[in-house]
mmCIF file of C-alpha atoms and ligand atoms in Angstrom:
data_model
loop_
_atom_site.group_PDB
_atom_site.id
_atom_site.type_symbol
_atom_site.label_atom_id
_atom_site.label_comp_id
_atom_site.label_asym_id
_atom_site.label_seq_id
_atom_site.Cartn_x
_atom_site.Cartn_y
_atom_site.Cartn_z
ATOM 1 C CA MET A 1 -24.826 -14.885 16.553
ATOM 2 C CA THR A 2 -25.373 -11.150 16.421
ATOM 3 C CA ALA A 3 -22.575 -9.418 18.205
ATOM 4 C CA ARG A 4 -21.643 -5.783 18.425
ATOM 5 C CA LEU A 5 -18.071 -5.878 19.556
ATOM 6 C CA VAL A 6 -15.037 -3.655 19.950
ATOM 7 C CA LEU A 7 -11.536 -5.022 20.084
ATOM 8 C CA LEU A 8 -9.109 -3.123 22.319
ATOM 9 C CA GLY A 9 -5.396 -3.491 22.929
ATOM 10 C CA PRO A 10 -2.062 -1.782 22.267
ATOM 11 C CA PRO A 11 -0.502 -1.414 18.819
ATOM 12 C CA GLY A 12 1.155 -4.737 18.041
ATOM 13 C CA ALA A 13 -1.140 -6.804 20.272
ATOM 14 C CA GLY A 14 -2.426 -8.620 17.194
ATOM 15 C CA LYS A 15 -5.786 -6.888 16.850
ATOM 16 C CA GLY A 16 -5.784 -6.891 13.041
ATOM 17 C CA THR A 17 -4.881 -10.570 12.751
ATOM 18 C CA GLN A 18 -7.370 -11.633 15.381
ATOM 19 C CA ALA A 19 -10.135 -9.327 14.122
ATOM 20 C CA ALA A 20 -10.065 -11.029 10.699
ATOM 21 C CA ARG A 21 -10.264 -14.477 12.291
ATOM 22 C CA LEU A 22 -13.029 -13.555 14.719
ATOM 23 C CA ALA A 23 -15.057 -11.865 11.989
ATOM 24 C CA ASP A 24 -14.812 -15.056 9.939
ATOM 25 C CA GLU A 25 -15.858 -17.277 12.818
ATOM 26 C CA LEU A 26 -18.695 -15.031 13.959
ATOM 27 C CA GLY A 27 -19.965 -14.017 10.500
ATOM 28 C CA ILE A 28 -19.697 -10.294 11.153
ATOM 29 C CA PRO A 29 -17.562 -7.661 9.392
ATOM 30 C CA ALA A 30 -14.282 -6.556 10.942
ATOM 31 C CA ILE A 31 -14.039 -2.790 10.647
ATOM 32 C CA SER A 32 -10.569 -1.317 11.141
ATOM 33 C CA THR A 33 -10.291 2.473 11.121
ATOM 34 C CA GLY A 34 -6.529 2.135 10.548
ATOM 35 C CA ASP A 35 -7.139 -0.038 7.445
ATOM 36 C CA ILE A 36 -9.731 2.422 6.128
ATOM 37 C CA PHE A 37 -7.290 5.322 6.572
ATOM 38 C CA ARG A 38 -4.487 3.374 4.876
ATOM 39 C CA ALA A 39 -6.749 2.450 1.934
ATOM 40 C CA ASN A 40 -7.672 6.112 1.503
ATOM 41 C CA ILE A 41 -4.031 7.193 1.627
ATOM 42 C CA LYS A 42 -3.129 4.575 -0.969
ATOM 43 C CA GLY A 43 -6.044 5.595 -3.168
ATOM 44 C CA GLY A 44 -5.130 9.290 -2.912
ATOM 45 C CA THR A 45 -8.638 10.314 -1.783
ATOM 46 C CA GLU A 46 -9.464 13.629 -0.073
ATOM 47 C CA LEU A 47 -9.666 11.822 3.262
ATOM 48 C CA GLY A 48 -6.335 10.135 2.549
ATOM 49 C CA LYS A 49 -4.671 13.486 1.886
ATOM 50 C CA LYS A 50 -6.048 14.860 5.152
ATOM 51 C CA VAL A 51 -4.813 12.010 7.318
ATOM 52 C CA GLN A 52 -1.533 10.971 5.680
ATOM 53 C CA ALA A 53 0.824 13.133 7.738
ATOM 54 C CA ILE A 54 -1.112 12.514 10.945
ATOM 55 C CA THR A 55 -1.039 8.728 10.729
ATOM 56 C CA ALA A 56 2.626 8.792 9.667
ATOM 57 C CA SER A 57 3.467 10.651 12.886
ATOM 58 C CA GLY A 58 1.569 8.190 15.093
ATOM 59 C CA ALA A 59 -0.858 10.845 16.360
ATOM 60 C CA LEU A 60 -4.620 10.353 16.334
ATOM 61 C CA VAL A 61 -6.727 11.592 13.449
ATOM 62 C CA PRO A 62 -9.213 14.261 14.687
ATOM 63 C CA ASP A 63 -12.286 12.733 16.311
ATOM 64 C CA GLU A 64 -14.736 14.434 13.990
ATOM 65 C CA LEU A 65 -13.255 12.812 10.877
ATOM 66 C CA THR A 66 -12.973 9.434 12.540
ATOM 67 C CA ASN A 67 -16.452 9.474 14.072
ATOM 68 C CA ASP A 68 -18.060 10.423 10.749
ATOM 69 C CA LEU A 69 -16.194 7.623 9.017
ATOM 70 C CA VAL A 70 -17.374 5.051 11.556
ATOM 71 C CA ARG A 71 -20.936 6.372 11.471
ATOM 72 C CA ASP A 72 -21.033 5.892 7.677
ATOM 73 C CA ARG A 73 -19.421 2.471 7.807
ATOM 74 C CA LEU A 74 -21.778 1.160 10.502
ATOM 75 C CA ALA A 75 -24.766 2.364 8.469
ATOM 76 C CA GLN A 76 -23.895 -0.116 5.701
ATOM 77 C CA ASP A 77 -26.040 -3.225 5.372
ATOM 78 C CA ASP A 78 -23.395 -5.750 6.337
ATOM 79 C CA ALA A 79 -23.061 -4.194 9.788
ATOM 80 C CA ALA A 80 -26.776 -4.363 10.583
ATOM 81 C CA GLU A 81 -26.532 -7.649 12.462
ATOM 82 C CA GLY A 82 -23.215 -7.083 14.130
ATOM 83 C CA PHE A 83 -19.652 -5.906 13.713
ATOM 84 C CA LEU A 84 -16.220 -6.032 15.225
ATOM 85 C CA LEU A 85 -14.558 -2.640 15.509
ATOM 86 C CA ASP A 86 -10.747 -2.677 15.512
ATOM 87 C CA GLY A 87 -8.910 0.536 16.404
ATOM 88 C CA TYR A 88 -12.053 2.440 17.373
ATOM 89 C CA PRO A 89 -12.923 3.884 19.828
ATOM 90 C CA ARG A 90 -9.447 5.124 20.682
ATOM 91 C CA ASN A 91 -10.148 7.785 23.295
ATOM 92 C CA VAL A 92 -12.904 8.514 25.777
ATOM 93 C CA ALA A 93 -14.599 11.058 23.496
ATOM 94 C CA GLN A 94 -14.872 8.386 20.771
ATOM 95 C CA VAL A 95 -16.534 6.063 23.308
ATOM 96 C CA ALA A 96 -19.259 8.678 23.744
ATOM 97 C CA ALA A 97 -19.514 9.182 19.983
ATOM 98 C CA LEU A 98 -19.918 5.441 19.445
ATOM 99 C CA ASP A 99 -22.639 5.311 22.115
ATOM 100 C CA GLU A 100 -24.474 8.002 20.226
ATOM 101 C CA ILE A 101 -23.983 6.277 16.846
ATOM 102 C CA LEU A 102 -25.327 2.971 18.213
ATOM 103 C CA GLY A 103 -28.311 4.524 20.000
ATOM 104 C CA ASP A 104 -30.701 1.895 21.312
ATOM 105 C CA ARG A 105 -28.643 -1.028 19.998
ATOM 106 C CA PRO A 106 -25.559 -0.678 22.191
ATOM 107 C CA LEU A 107 -22.364 -2.708 22.307
ATOM 108 C CA ASP A 108 -22.459 -6.268 23.576
ATOM 109 C CA LEU A 109 -18.849 -6.490 24.605
ATOM 110 C CA ALA A 110 -15.405 -4.855 24.598
ATOM 111 C CA VAL A 111 -12.661 -7.423 24.233
ATOM 112 C CA GLU A 112 -9.178 -6.317 25.206
ATOM 113 C CA ILE A 113 -6.102 -8.161 23.968
ATOM 114 C CA THR A 114 -3.366 -7.582 26.521
ATOM 115 C CA ALA A 115 0.332 -7.617 25.678
ATOM 116 C CA ASP A 116 3.531 -6.430 27.281
ATOM 117 C CA PRO A 117 5.019 -3.248 25.704
ATOM 118 C CA THR A 118 8.426 -4.898 25.143
ATOM 119 C CA VAL A 119 6.799 -7.691 23.175
ATOM 120 C CA VAL A 120 4.717 -5.339 21.052
ATOM 121 C CA VAL A 121 7.683 -3.145 20.089
ATOM 122 C CA GLU A 122 9.546 -6.244 18.910
ATOM 123 C CA ARG A 123 6.551 -7.453 16.916
ATOM 124 C CA LEU A 124 6.022 -4.068 15.279
ATOM 125 C CA LEU A 125 9.665 -3.733 14.300
ATOM 126 C CA LYS A 126 9.530 -7.197 12.733
ATOM 127 C CA ARG A 127 6.336 -6.250 10.874
ATOM 128 C CA ALA A 128 8.057 -3.085 9.625
ATOM 129 C CA GLU A 129 10.608 -5.242 7.816
ATOM 130 C CA ILE A 130 7.841 -7.223 6.113
ATOM 131 C CA GLU A 131 5.105 -4.659 5.407
ATOM 132 C CA GLY A 132 7.007 -1.376 5.382
ATOM 133 C CA ARG A 133 4.237 0.590 7.093
ATOM 134 C CA GLU A 134 5.174 4.239 7.310
ATOM 135 C CA ASP A 135 4.343 4.412 11.034
ATOM 136 C CA ASP A 136 6.386 1.347 12.015
ATOM 137 C CA THR A 137 9.708 3.097 12.641
ATOM 138 C CA GLU A 138 11.033 2.834 16.194
ATOM 139 C CA ASP A 139 10.357 6.492 17.088
ATOM 140 C CA VAL A 140 6.827 6.455 15.725
ATOM 141 C CA ILE A 141 6.099 3.107 17.394
ATOM 142 C CA ARG A 142 7.138 4.584 20.749
ATOM 143 C CA HIS A 143 4.931 7.591 20.120
ATOM 144 C CA ARG A 144 1.977 5.332 19.225
ATOM 145 C CA LEU A 145 2.508 3.432 22.480
ATOM 146 C CA ASP A 146 2.529 6.723 24.439
ATOM 147 C CA VAL A 147 -0.670 7.836 22.714
ATOM 148 C CA TYR A 148 -2.151 4.451 23.556
ATOM 149 C CA ALA A 149 -1.186 4.710 27.233
ATOM 150 C CA GLU A 150 -2.470 8.264 27.582
ATOM 151 C CA GLN A 151 -5.610 8.254 25.469
ATOM 152 C CA THR A 152 -6.687 4.710 24.674
ATOM 153 C CA ALA A 153 -5.884 2.626 27.755
ATOM 154 C CA PRO A 154 -8.402 4.592 29.909
ATOM 155 C CA ILE A 155 -11.208 3.250 27.699
ATOM 156 C CA SER A 156 -10.916 -0.182 29.312
ATOM 157 C CA ALA A 157 -11.989 1.230 32.673
ATOM 158 C CA VAL A 158 -14.989 2.935 31.072
ATOM 159 C CA TYR A 159 -16.241 -0.331 29.565
ATOM 160 C CA GLY A 160 -15.210 -2.179 32.736
ATOM 161 C CA GLU A 161 -17.521 0.010 34.816
ATOM 162 C CA ARG A 162 -20.359 -0.895 32.480
ATOM 163 C CA GLY A 163 -19.629 -4.597 32.947
ATOM 164 C CA LEU A 164 -18.780 -4.919 29.247
ATOM 165 C CA LEU A 165 -15.037 -5.655 29.398
ATOM 166 C CA VAL A 166 -13.275 -8.984 28.966
ATOM 167 C CA GLN A 167 -9.487 -9.249 28.832
ATOM 168 C CA VAL A 168 -7.608 -11.919 26.936
ATOM 169 C CA ASP A 169 -3.871 -12.616 27.042
ATOM 170 C CA GLY A 170 -2.430 -11.844 23.598
ATOM 171 C CA ILE A 171 0.897 -13.565 24.174
ATOM 172 C CA GLY A 172 1.343 -16.977 22.610
ATOM 173 C CA ASP A 173 0.433 -18.896 19.515
ATOM 174 C CA VAL A 174 -1.942 -17.051 17.123
ATOM 175 C CA ASP A 175 -4.398 -19.989 17.108
ATOM 176 C CA ASP A 176 -4.382 -20.189 20.895
ATOM 177 C CA VAL A 177 -5.150 -16.482 21.195
ATOM 178 C CA THR A 178 -8.050 -16.860 18.718
ATOM 179 C CA ALA A 179 -9.429 -19.761 20.757
ATOM 180 C CA ARG A 180 -9.152 -17.728 23.965
ATOM 181 C CA LEU A 181 -10.952 -14.808 22.345
ATOM 182 C CA LEU A 182 -13.782 -16.984 21.021
ATOM 183 C CA THR A 183 -14.241 -18.530 24.448
ATOM 184 C CA ALA A 184 -14.320 -15.101 26.103
ATOM 185 C CA ILE A 185 -16.823 -13.781 23.552
ATOM 186 C CA GLY A 186 -19.005 -16.889 23.639
ATOM 187 C CA THR A 187 -19.235 -16.776 27.407
ATOM 188 C CA ALA A 188 -19.935 -13.075 27.681
ATOM 189 C CA ALA A 189 -21.981 -12.103 24.601
ATOM 190 C CA ARG A 190 -25.735 -12.376 24.665
HETATM 191 P P1 ADP B 1 -2.047 0.316 15.427
HETATM 192 O O1 ADP B 1 -1.203 -0.791 14.893
HETATM 193 O O2 ADP B 1 -1.231 1.435 16.004
HETATM 194 O O3 ADP B 1 -3.142 -0.150 16.322
HETATM 195 P P2 ADP B 1 -4.025 1.204 13.408
HETATM 196 O O4 ADP B 1 -3.930 0.532 12.105
HETATM 197 O O5 ADP B 1 -5.181 0.878 14.287
HETATM 198 O O6 ADP B 1 -2.627 0.989 14.135
HETATM 199 O O7 ADP B 1 -4.017 2.800 13.206
HETATM 200 C C1 ADP B 1 -3.008 3.453 12.491
HETATM 201 C C2 ADP B 1 -3.162 4.968 12.638
HETATM 202 O O8 ADP B 1 -4.430 5.385 12.114
HETATM 203 C C3 ADP B 1 -3.164 5.489 14.087
HETATM 204 O O9 ADP B 1 -1.857 5.677 14.586
HETATM 205 C C4 ADP B 1 -3.920 6.805 13.915
HETATM 206 O O10 ADP B 1 -3.129 7.812 13.353
HETATM 207 C C5 ADP B 1 -4.982 6.439 12.904
HETATM 208 N N1 ADP B 1 -6.216 5.953 13.572
HETATM 209 C C6 ADP B 1 -6.732 4.699 13.489
HETATM 210 N N2 ADP B 1 -7.858 4.595 14.202
HETATM 211 C C7 ADP B 1 -8.076 5.822 14.763
HETATM 212 C C8 ADP B 1 -9.062 6.361 15.637
HETATM 213 N N3 ADP B 1 -10.071 5.608 16.094
HETATM 214 N N4 ADP B 1 -8.963 7.667 15.975
HETATM 215 C C9 ADP B 1 -7.961 8.436 15.530
HETATM 216 N N5 ADP B 1 -6.977 7.984 14.737
HETATM 217 C C10 ADP B 1 -7.024 6.704 14.346
#
């Protein structure tokens, strides 16, 4: 199946975990802007140096940097037949940038994983103990959730108006959530 998909949902909703599983099932690459930033920070690249302090604070990286990164990544061969974007777009301006990047081959679907804020804070704090991500401290988590509510949550309505949005409950067993997502995608994607 060719599928051009974006995965939406708050920090801690399980986007990364589910994106990897969906990409496997659907045979398309999962592209996470957060993972790309973290890899660049770890590798000490120019981009990594630019974004390190920003990501550590839980703020958004400037749109121009992020849009260029996604444009380059989507131009690679493996994304020609489809992709699953995780963590992008993250504000309404990035929605417009993605429209422009995709041109006459637009998105098929925006899939939103929904989760209660109390649950996601708990999950992120637990993950902090295991992975030690710099932006998983309680203060930064709360800031990321505020940024999500203010800048990212409005994206759902934009895709909803286009008839492209499906919402899937992210609470429950990881396998069950994957099954729900695959059903939602299978029903809605062309
Ligand atoms: P989360 O668990 O909060 O969803 P991500 O791994 O998606 O985390 O992103 C981590 C950080 O990387 C964000 O807090 C932000 O600083 C930066 N980032 C990731 N994607 C974007 C984007 N599309 N636009 C701007 N900044 C981004």
